[in-house]
Amino acid sequence: MTLVKTQVNRRSFLKTSALAGGGLMIGFSWGCNPTETERPAPKEWFEMNAFLSIADNGQVTIMSPNPEIGQNVKTSMPMIIAEELDIKWEDVIVKQAPLNSTAYTRQVAGGSQSIRQGWAGLRMVGATARQLMINTAAKEWGVDASTLTTQEGVVLNGNKKLSYAELASKAVGQEVPEEVPLKDPKNFSIIGKSKINVDLEEIITGKPLFGVDYKTEGMVYAAVLRPPSFGTKLKSFDDSDARKVNGVLDIVTFDDNENDRSKEIRGEKIAVIATNTWAAFKGKKALKAQWQKSDKLENTNDHDRELNRLLDTSNSESVKRADGNVRRAFANADGTLERTYEAPFLPHNTLEPMNFFANVTDDKVELVGPIQTPDWTHGRVAGLLKRDRSQISLEMTRMGGGFGRRLYGDFALEAAAISDKIRKPVKVQFSREDDMTAGTYRPASKYKIRAAYKDGKVTGYHLTGAGVRMGNATRQNWFPAGGIENYKIESHNLDSNITTGAWRAPITNFLAIAEQSFFDELAQEMQVDAVQLRLDILERAKNNPVGEIDYEPEKMIGVINLAAEKGNWSNPESGVSKGFSCYYSHNTYVAEVADVSSQGGQPKITKMTAAVDCGIVVNPEAAINQVQGGVVDGIGHAMYGDFSFVDGTPQANNFDKFRLIRTKEAPEVDVHFVESLNDPTGLGEPSLPPAGGALANAIAGATGRRVYKIPFTKQDIAMG
Amino acid sequence: MKSYSIKINGQNKSVEADPDTPMLWVLRDELDMKGTKFGCGIGQCGACTIHLDGNAVRSCQIPVSAVSGSSITTIEGLSEKGDHPLQKAWKQHDVPQCGYCQAGQIMNAAALLNRNNSPSHEEIEDATHGNICRCGTYNKIKAAITTAAQEV
């Protein structure tokens, strides 16, 4: 048992009332336990804090603070609270919390950080409410609180019992304990046991849950015509045909630019307002717009040339890290290897296209929809509309995928600007074509990697990265940092007017493929085992690191050994080519083995084995799902991901032109977790970066051909 | 605008719509049945899968004017209590991540099991290849269909 100060979240206990009714909730809707029929309906709810209400029938409502994009936090975050509160999971009703920066901290879905950063606070929320129950019972019985214990929603005093349901009304307004005990993780009974997605019933029966499903009385639909190319803006338009479309109510221009520079190059957009989505889409197609050049019109071919030039450039600004003397290491080497890797832009392609609801009136602004960054977006809408933030409410819906795209609230700003102009509740709905061509893309990038080796050891390593509007394209303090004596990392940024941003496992989604492919080829050149080569570097990083490192070599060694064992690395099945890869990202360590076998003359990926160290696994079956999904995503975009620009215009706009991985191409993914009592780390992203490298290395073994470019299919690697 | 009478989940519904309006949008916007999802609008992703006379079709490709005299089933009408063998199997395997494609996946798989109640792994893959799961839950989808097939 650990005693912790309650300071971190005392404010949510003491100052806020996230739910209406000042601490008492009546007539609460039934949430997600519709199958429960035997228990009497609750008459009264008692709010313990912004996260928790306890009903007089023993049910507990837990507000899940963070946005849900499919990473399962709407289930796993409440599990953490329920664990420390010491209640039965069957008694829990989960509700999505609205944006409330006073009551909750970091309401963000990004960086795989919800569980890691929420962990301590959520445990304390549960533990504090449990202590409140104990203290209230102690008063009732006139005994010392330290003599009492709890079990599944009941406070125990020898043979005497008081349930949380009985205590809840008396606990409201009680003094919040200064210090509360936390459970020993060895005694967890909810955490570590698989719990089904709390929205599952609604998902499989088709109940409204997502942004696209949201609808209010009097709501109209808007389809937006945006500039077709980066570097163009609206010149003029003719809407006479569009206005003839049945259901079209109005056509307006609007300005959602947040600054003068943006307005200068992007200009205004056109919104087709209609009584339904189809009419809005049809009306938009009937618009005749003329566009004018407002900025440079960029081409993938030009980016290609510029990135190649940058890869051969070195200056004081490009160097992110330099250990030892790389030049000397290469001069004295037994052998060297140099390879260049390249990857295109990528759209996110969440299956639910972007959308958002806004209702702007004189005294308030309502925002509802799928958003990974509710707080940031709330502030941006306030700035755009020049409103005080206190006038604006934001409610988060479940999201049909995020992958980083819904970090950027451009769609919410559009909805707010349109509603401000037409003064009606409005839903902006992107078509798939809108979604793919008005994106915030994964930046196109290239890496040149060189290594020097001598006497069977890697003695020098020099990586140069360059990306389009990418910032630092490297992770200079991650593997193999610390494990190689002479080590240099450089990065260049190519400016662009194409909007780029975070795409699941930003930077590392391709950096890992490049590096892990390189190490495989390097091992082949050096005639050493590909796993042993990585272990040798890690042993050095662990025992006698060169400079500072931002990862723990021992944990990386742990997942490498586990993946090698479970994936039969040393003892491959007949006819199977194995590819190995490992990567550290989002505080989590993952190693993967890809199995590729030749079927009818074509290579086919038949299996992936993943070993993961993410600390305590909160919800095991859902965690397996995350890892499988990340691996499939990584393989899919490595194989097929292709997106380019000609004169600022995206060259794919729907799934007939952009290929996503489908079921026949998705291998079985065998997932293993390192047993751990460490605090949990990220899981939504870390299994993705290693996948493409493992596949590339297995393809090399199966076909004798190395792939250096995404998508692999562009190099005539056909997969069965 | 024209008036249409359509049989959906065993009930006759009447709607006013332009003849070219896809059933997807009739269901979602006119009838407020939000279970059928919009993914691509060109019949490539399968999120909008419904049954037309028992066959899985992409509702974004079926105009309302083409369905008169036919019987439509949507995810809302697949079972009365959400206990179709596929729905139960989806629960057993805790299949969804974001959940957006899953209604379409279930409707597509239900049509498969209607015509073949003991599909092989290859038959499952062939029948579900048109349904995209962007989260990559394919392992679990295939496992859940296999489980459900044992019950039908």
JSON list of N, CA, C and O in Angstrom, two decimals, chain A residues 109 142 179 414 533 587 601 637 706:
[
{"chain": "A", "resi": 109, "resn": "ALA", "atom": "N", "xyz": [-6.50, 13.45, -26.93]},
{"chain": "A", "resi": 109, "resn": "ALA", "atom": "CA", "xyz": [-6.15, 12.14, -27.46]},
{"chain": "A", "resi": 109, "resn": "ALA", "atom": "C", "xyz": [-4.98, 12.34, -28.39]},
{"chain": "A", "resi": 109, "resn": "ALA", "atom": "O", "xyz": [-5.16, 12.77, -29.53]},
{"chain": "A", "resi": 142, "resn": "GLY", "atom": "N", "xyz": [-18.91, 5.77, 14.70]},
{"chain": "A", "resi": 142, "resn": "GLY", "atom": "CA", "xyz": [-18.13, 6.33, 15.80]},
{"chain": "A", "resi": 142, "resn": "GLY", "atom": "C", "xyz": [-16.85, 5.56, 16.07]},
{"chain": "A", "resi": 142, "resn": "GLY", "atom": "O", "xyz": [-16.49, 5.31, 17.22]},
{"chain": "A", "resi": 179, "resn": "GLU", "atom": "N", "xyz": [-4.59, 12.72, 2.57]},
{"chain": "A", "resi": 179, "resn": "GLU", "atom": "CA", "xyz": [-3.69, 11.66, 2.12]},
{"chain": "A", "resi": 179, "resn": "GLU", "atom": "C", "xyz": [-4.52, 10.38, 1.98]},
{"chain": "A", "resi": 179, "resn": "GLU", "atom": "O", "xyz": [-5.37, 10.10, 2.82]},
{"chain": "A", "resi": 414, "resn": "GLU", "atom": "N", "xyz": [-14.51, 25.82, -39.21]},
{"chain": "A", "resi": 414, "resn": "GLU", "atom": "CA", "xyz": [-15.43, 26.02, -40.34]},
{"chain": "A", "resi": 414, "resn": "GLU", "atom": "C", "xyz": [-16.88, 26.06, -39.85]},
{"chain": "A", "resi": 414, "resn": "GLU", "atom": "O", "xyz": [-17.64, 26.94, -40.22]},
{"chain": "A", "resi": 533, "resn": "LEU", "atom": "N", "xyz": [23.22, -8.08, -33.74]},
{"chain": "A", "resi": 533, "resn": "LEU", "atom": "CA", "xyz": [23.79, -6.77, -34.02]},
{"chain": "A", "resi": 533, "resn": "LEU", "atom": "C", "xyz": [23.13, -5.70, -33.13]},
{"chain": "A", "resi": 533, "resn": "LEU", "atom": "O", "xyz": [23.80, -4.86, -32.53]},
{"chain": "A", "resi": 587, "resn": "ASN", "atom": "N", "xyz": [7.12, 6.05, -25.03]},
{"chain": "A", "resi": 587, "resn": "ASN", "atom": "CA", "xyz": [7.51, 5.45, -23.75]},
{"chain": "A", "resi": 587, "resn": "ASN", "atom": "C", "xyz": [7.37, 3.93, -23.71]},
{"chain": "A", "resi": 587, "resn": "ASN", "atom": "O", "xyz": [7.43, 3.32, -22.65]},
{"chain": "A", "resi": 601, "resn": "GLY", "atom": "N", "xyz": [4.80, -18.26, -56.18]},
{"chain": "A", "resi": 601, "resn": "GLY", "atom": "CA", "xyz": [5.78, -17.35, -56.75]},
{"chain": "A", "resi": 601, "resn": "GLY", "atom": "C", "xyz": [5.72, -15.93, -56.20]},
{"chain": "A", "resi": 601, "resn": "GLY", "atom": "O", "xyz": [6.54, -15.10, -56.54]},
{"chain": "A", "resi": 637, "resn": "HIS", "atom": "N", "xyz": [0.30, 0.78, -44.72]},
{"chain": "A", "resi": 637, "resn": "HIS", "atom": "CA", "xyz": [0.82, 2.01, -45.31]},
{"chain": "A", "resi": 637, "resn": "HIS", "atom": "C", "xyz": [2.22, 1.84, -45.89]},
{"chain": "A", "resi": 637, "resn": "HIS", "atom": "O", "xyz": [2.60, 2.56, -46.81]},
{"chain": "A", "resi": 706, "resn": "ARG", "atom": "N", "xyz": [15.91, -5.71, -51.71]},
{"chain": "A", "resi": 706, "resn": "ARG", "atom": "CA", "xyz": [15.68, -4.72, -50.65]},
{"chain": "A", "resi": 706, "resn": "ARG", "atom": "C", "xyz": [14.72, -3.66, -51.15]},
{"chain": "A", "resi": 706, "resn": "ARG", "atom": "O", "xyz": [14.77, -3.26, -52.32]}
]
